Every structure is written in C-alpha cells, then in structure tokens.
Amino acid sequence: MTDLVVPAPGLPTVPTSSGGRFPVRRVYCVGRNYAAHAREMGHDPDREPPFFFGKPADALVTDGADSPYPTLTARLEYEVELVVALGRGGRDVSVADALGLVWGYAVGIDLTRRDLQAEAKRLGRPWDLAKGFDHSAPIGAIVPAAGVDPTSGAVTLHVDGVLRQSGDLAEQIWSVAETIAALSRAVALAPGDLLFTGTPEGVGPVARGSVLRGAVAGVGVVETHVV
C-alpha cells in the first residue's frame, strides 16, 4: 500500500436516533424548493426546474455543537430544511423508486453568507464561499425512514425562542422523491449522501450569541448556538 504523504482526513459522521453514526460522503442542497421562499428571494417558482449546489461534508455541525460566526460576512442567514440521508445509491432513478434509496431523515440548517451570495449572483460567479464555508450545515440526529412521511409535516425555525420560519413539507415545489430522481440524472448517488431539500419562507439574519432551533414534525430537531 502506498504511504500517505499527509494524514488522511477523518470521515464526517452524523448521529442517528439508534445511537450509531451515519458516515457522510457528499452533501447536496436543492435551491428555492418552496414557492413562497422563491418569491421572497425575487424569483418565479413556476418556471424553474430543480437546481443543486453542494456543501463540503466536513461543514456539518453535529451533536448540538456551536456554530462559529463566519468571517467575510455581515449578513449570516438561517434556512431550516428537511435532510434526506441515502442508504443506497443509483443513477437515473425513477420517482417511483426514489424513496427506496432513503435510509433516514434529519433536520438541518443551511447557513448562508447572504451578502457574499448576492455579490456572486451580481457578478455571475459561483456560490461556493457563500454556502460551503466551515460550520455551514448544522444537522440533528438522523431517524430511520420507516414511519416518516416526507410529503407533509410542519417545518419551523426559532431564533432565541421566537418563531421565524413556518411552513410545511406539503408546500415543496419538488417532492423528496422528485428531487432525488432529478439529482440522480446529474450525478451517481451513493450510500452516505445527504440532500438538504429546501427551506420555507422567512429566512433572515442571525447574530452572534443567538440560539437556532429548527424542527420538522415527525423527524426531530436541530439546535445550535452561534458564537
């Protein structure tokens, strides 16, 4: 075996409700998947097919750990989301078969450096540093898919105990199954992949010292302290 010239990076993992750890290969995110959120961001939700961006797997914040306020931004924003954890992979998966790939579900928060994203959009540049920075993806424990209905359920986010986001999975433009199927036409999915499935309206800024608590009915919660 060839000797490694630098230490091998550790494999990011997420806790599960059963006590084990879920190993993470890739983190995908679908953009503007709730009509009201698309409108609040200035877009027409009726004309867009799903589009995707990514976060590094080591950007995950697990086990209720703190989330350091990132550099290079004066407007950090929260986006609560249902997260899908894949236990099987595939390419060109049909909508009918898509949910068969799912191992479980969790609640996540897509932290966004909104000012950097706006500047990138204005200049026609990638969003990578606006979305994929360190500690940009707090996530709660993953619960097994059995018994979870990913087509309906309240989605909420509280900041310091005050409700800021409130929606329902039934309001998604593209269902979980449709989103998985669409993504599988672009890349080969594999066990260990996570998919953040979009956020309802009400996104907004967060300050140092705030406590974020996201929840999806029937799935669980995620909580992190911005420090």
Short mmCIF file of C-alpha atoms in Angstrom, two decimals:
data_model
loop_
_atom_site.label_atom_id
_atom_site.label_comp_id
_atom_site.label_asym_id
_atom_site.label_seq_id
_atom_site.Cartn_x
_atom_site.Cartn_y
_atom_site.Cartn_z
CA MET A 1 0.00 0.00 0.00
CA THR A 2 1.33 3.46 -0.90
CA ASP A 3 2.26 5.55 2.12
CA LEU A 4 0.19 8.67 2.60
CA VAL A 5 2.19 11.89 2.31
CA VAL A 6 -0.18 13.76 4.68
CA PRO A 7 -2.56 12.42 7.34
CA ALA A 8 -5.83 11.11 5.90
CA PRO A 9 -8.82 13.36 6.73
CA GLY A 10 -11.41 11.87 9.03
CA LEU A 11 -14.77 10.70 7.73
CA PRO A 12 -17.59 13.04 8.82
CA THR A 13 -20.45 11.26 10.58
CA VAL A 14 -23.88 12.27 11.88
CA PRO A 15 -25.56 10.74 14.95
CA THR A 16 -28.63 8.58 14.45
CA SER A 17 -31.57 8.11 16.77
CA SER A 18 -30.48 4.49 17.30
CA GLY A 19 -27.12 5.51 18.73
CA GLY A 20 -24.95 4.66 15.72
CA ARG A 21 -23.24 7.10 13.36
CA PHE A 22 -24.12 7.75 9.71
CA PRO A 23 -20.99 8.22 7.53
CA VAL A 24 -21.28 11.12 5.08
CA ARG A 25 -19.91 11.04 1.54
CA ARG A 26 -21.39 14.16 -0.06
CA VAL A 27 -23.82 16.94 0.87
CA TYR A 28 -26.19 18.18 -1.84
CA CYS A 29 -28.71 21.01 -1.49
CA VAL A 30 -31.67 21.92 -3.68
CA GLY A 31 -32.36 25.63 -4.12
CA ARG A 32 -35.66 27.51 -3.91
CA ASN A 33 -37.91 24.48 -3.38
CA TYR A 34 -40.75 26.36 -1.64
CA ALA A 35 -42.81 28.81 -3.72
CA ALA A 36 -43.07 31.47 -1.01
CA HIS A 37 -39.33 31.37 -0.37
CA ALA A 38 -38.61 31.62 -4.09
CA ARG A 39 -40.79 34.73 -4.25
CA GLU A 40 -39.16 36.33 -1.20
CA MET A 41 -35.81 35.85 -2.98
CA GLY A 42 -37.20 37.55 -6.10
CA HIS A 43 -37.81 34.53 -8.34
CA ASP A 44 -40.79 32.91 -10.08
CA PRO A 45 -41.19 29.37 -8.69
CA ASP A 46 -43.42 28.25 -11.54
CA ARG A 47 -40.68 28.43 -14.17
CA GLU A 48 -37.72 26.68 -12.56
CA PRO A 49 -36.72 23.00 -12.62
CA PRO A 50 -34.80 21.91 -9.52
CA PHE A 51 -31.18 23.08 -9.30
CA PHE A 52 -28.49 21.98 -6.89
CA PHE A 53 -25.40 23.17 -5.07
CA GLY A 54 -23.15 21.49 -2.54
CA LYS A 55 -21.52 21.85 0.84
CA PRO A 56 -18.38 20.02 2.00
CA ALA A 57 -19.15 17.05 4.21
CA ASP A 58 -16.87 18.47 6.89
CA ALA A 59 -19.03 21.63 7.05
CA LEU A 60 -21.58 19.63 9.07
CA VAL A 61 -22.14 20.70 12.68
CA THR A 62 -23.37 17.73 14.72
CA ASP A 63 -24.34 16.72 18.24
CA GLY A 64 -25.64 20.19 19.14
CA ALA A 65 -22.22 21.81 18.80
CA ASP A 66 -21.76 25.57 18.50
CA SER A 67 -21.60 27.27 15.09
CA PRO A 68 -18.88 29.94 14.89
CA TYR A 69 -19.99 33.12 13.14
CA PRO A 70 -18.05 33.01 9.84
CA THR A 71 -15.59 35.54 8.52
CA LEU A 72 -16.13 37.74 5.45
CA THR A 73 -19.81 38.41 6.07
CA ALA A 74 -22.02 41.00 7.72
CA ARG A 75 -25.24 39.05 6.97
CA LEU A 76 -25.36 35.42 8.05
CA GLU A 77 -28.80 33.92 7.42
CA TYR A 78 -30.59 30.72 8.51
CA GLU A 79 -32.59 28.30 6.36
CA VAL A 80 -34.23 25.31 8.08
CA GLU A 81 -34.63 22.19 5.95
CA LEU A 82 -35.60 18.53 5.89
CA VAL A 83 -32.46 16.50 5.19
CA VAL A 84 -32.54 13.15 3.39
CA ALA A 85 -29.87 10.53 4.17
CA LEU A 86 -29.32 7.94 1.45
CA GLY A 87 -28.60 4.31 2.32
CA ARG A 88 -28.49 3.17 -1.29
CA GLY A 89 -27.18 4.72 -4.48
CA GLY A 90 -28.19 4.85 -8.11
CA ARG A 91 -28.23 6.77 -11.35
CA ASP A 92 -31.29 7.78 -13.39
CA VAL A 93 -33.56 6.67 -10.57
CA SER A 94 -37.29 6.87 -11.24
CA VAL A 95 -39.57 8.91 -9.00
CA ALA A 96 -41.38 5.70 -8.08
CA ASP A 97 -38.15 4.10 -6.86
CA ALA A 98 -36.51 7.17 -5.31
CA LEU A 99 -37.70 6.80 -1.73
CA GLY A 100 -36.30 3.26 -1.72
CA LEU A 101 -32.83 4.82 -1.58
CA VAL A 102 -33.55 6.68 1.67
CA TRP A 103 -32.07 5.41 4.95
CA GLY A 104 -33.48 8.19 7.06
CA TYR A 105 -34.29 11.85 7.64
CA ALA A 106 -32.95 14.68 9.79
CA VAL A 107 -33.42 18.40 10.36
CA GLY A 108 -30.71 20.71 9.06
CA ILE A 109 -29.94 24.42 8.84
CA ASP A 110 -28.36 25.79 5.68
CA LEU A 111 -26.34 28.75 6.97
CA THR A 112 -25.68 31.27 4.20
CA ARG A 113 -23.38 34.28 3.89
CA ARG A 114 -26.14 36.19 2.10
CA ASP A 115 -24.08 39.24 1.23
CA LEU A 116 -21.44 37.07 -0.43
CA GLN A 117 -24.16 35.18 -2.30
CA ALA A 118 -25.73 38.41 -3.54
CA GLU A 119 -22.38 39.66 -4.77
CA ALA A 120 -21.68 36.34 -6.51
CA LYS A 121 -25.06 36.49 -8.23
CA ARG A 122 -24.44 40.07 -9.33
CA LEU A 123 -21.08 39.14 -10.86
CA GLY A 124 -22.22 35.80 -12.29
CA ARG A 125 -19.83 33.88 -10.04
CA PRO A 126 -20.26 30.57 -8.15
CA TRP A 127 -21.90 30.49 -4.72
CA ASP A 128 -19.33 28.18 -3.13
CA LEU A 129 -17.98 30.53 -0.47
CA ALA A 130 -21.46 31.81 0.33
CA LYS A 131 -22.84 28.33 1.03
CA GLY A 132 -19.96 25.91 1.60
CA PHE A 133 -17.92 27.59 4.32
CA ASP A 134 -16.79 25.98 7.60
CA HIS A 135 -19.60 25.04 10.02
CA SER A 136 -22.28 25.99 7.49
CA ALA A 137 -24.53 22.94 7.94
CA PRO A 138 -25.84 22.22 11.46
CA ILE A 139 -27.75 18.92 11.47
CA GLY A 140 -29.71 16.93 14.03
CA ALA A 141 -29.86 13.18 14.57
CA ILE A 142 -30.96 11.05 11.61
CA VAL A 143 -34.08 8.94 12.20
CA PRO A 144 -34.83 5.82 10.12
CA ALA A 145 -37.14 6.36 7.17
CA ALA A 146 -39.75 3.87 8.38
CA GLY A 147 -42.67 5.77 9.81
CA VAL A 148 -41.65 9.16 8.39
CA ASP A 149 -43.89 10.79 5.78
CA PRO A 150 -41.67 13.16 3.76
CA THR A 151 -44.64 14.66 1.92
CA SER A 152 -46.21 16.58 4.82
CA GLY A 153 -45.33 17.95 8.22
CA ALA A 154 -44.64 21.31 9.86
CA VAL A 155 -41.21 22.87 9.31
CA THR A 156 -40.21 25.59 11.79
CA LEU A 157 -37.23 27.59 12.98
CA HIS A 158 -36.97 29.62 16.18
CA VAL A 159 -34.27 32.20 16.92
CA ASP A 160 -33.85 32.79 20.66
CA GLY A 161 -37.29 31.27 21.20
CA VAL A 162 -39.04 33.48 18.62
CA LEU A 163 -40.65 31.78 15.61
CA ARG A 164 -39.01 33.00 12.39
CA GLN A 165 -39.82 30.31 9.81
CA SER A 166 -43.00 28.26 9.50
CA GLY A 167 -44.03 26.06 6.59
CA ASP A 168 -45.00 22.54 5.66
CA LEU A 169 -43.32 19.83 3.60
CA ALA A 170 -46.52 19.69 1.54
CA GLU A 171 -45.58 23.13 0.17
CA GLN A 172 -42.43 21.86 -1.57
CA ILE A 173 -42.39 22.51 -5.31
CA TRP A 174 -40.49 19.28 -5.93
CA SER A 175 -41.25 16.38 -3.58
CA VAL A 176 -38.43 14.44 -1.92
CA ALA A 177 -38.88 11.62 -4.43
CA GLU A 178 -38.85 14.01 -7.40
CA THR A 179 -35.77 15.80 -6.06
CA ILE A 180 -33.83 12.57 -5.58
CA ALA A 181 -34.78 11.42 -9.08
CA ALA A 182 -33.71 14.75 -10.62
CA LEU A 183 -30.38 14.74 -8.79
CA SER A 184 -29.69 11.15 -9.89
CA ARG A 185 -29.84 12.29 -13.51
CA ALA A 186 -26.96 14.69 -12.86
CA VAL A 187 -24.69 12.56 -10.65
CA ALA A 188 -24.43 8.97 -9.45
CA LEU A 189 -25.86 8.88 -5.95
CA ALA A 190 -24.26 6.67 -3.29
CA PRO A 191 -24.81 5.49 0.29
CA GLY A 192 -23.74 8.25 2.65
CA ASP A 193 -25.06 11.11 0.56
CA LEU A 194 -27.15 13.81 2.27
CA LEU A 195 -29.68 16.01 0.50
CA PHE A 196 -30.94 19.29 2.01
CA THR A 197 -34.39 19.68 0.43
CA GLY A 198 -35.03 23.44 0.57
CA THR A 199 -36.41 25.94 3.04
CA PRO A 200 -39.78 27.66 3.56
CA GLU A 201 -40.17 31.44 3.63
CA GLY A 202 -38.97 33.62 6.47
CA VAL A 203 -35.21 33.37 6.08
CA GLY A 204 -33.34 36.13 7.84
CA PRO A 205 -30.18 37.27 9.59
CA VAL A 206 -28.74 35.83 12.78
CA ALA A 207 -26.39 37.49 15.23
CA ARG A 208 -23.57 36.21 17.41
CA GLY A 209 -25.00 34.76 20.58
CA SER A 210 -28.27 33.59 19.06
CA VAL A 211 -29.64 30.09 19.54
CA LEU A 212 -31.21 28.49 16.46
CA ARG A 213 -33.71 25.67 16.84
CA GLY A 214 -35.12 24.00 13.75
CA ALA A 215 -37.78 21.28 13.74
CA VAL A 216 -39.64 19.06 11.29
CA ALA A 217 -42.73 17.29 12.61
CA GLY A 218 -42.22 13.55 12.82
CA VAL A 219 -38.46 13.86 12.27
CA GLY A 220 -36.85 15.78 15.10
CA VAL A 221 -34.91 18.94 15.84
CA VAL A 222 -31.56 20.61 15.37
CA GLU A 223 -30.17 23.20 17.74
CA THR A 224 -27.00 25.27 17.61
CA HIS A 225 -25.59 28.33 19.34
CA VAL A 226 -23.97 30.92 17.06
CA VAL A 227 -20.76 32.06 18.76
#
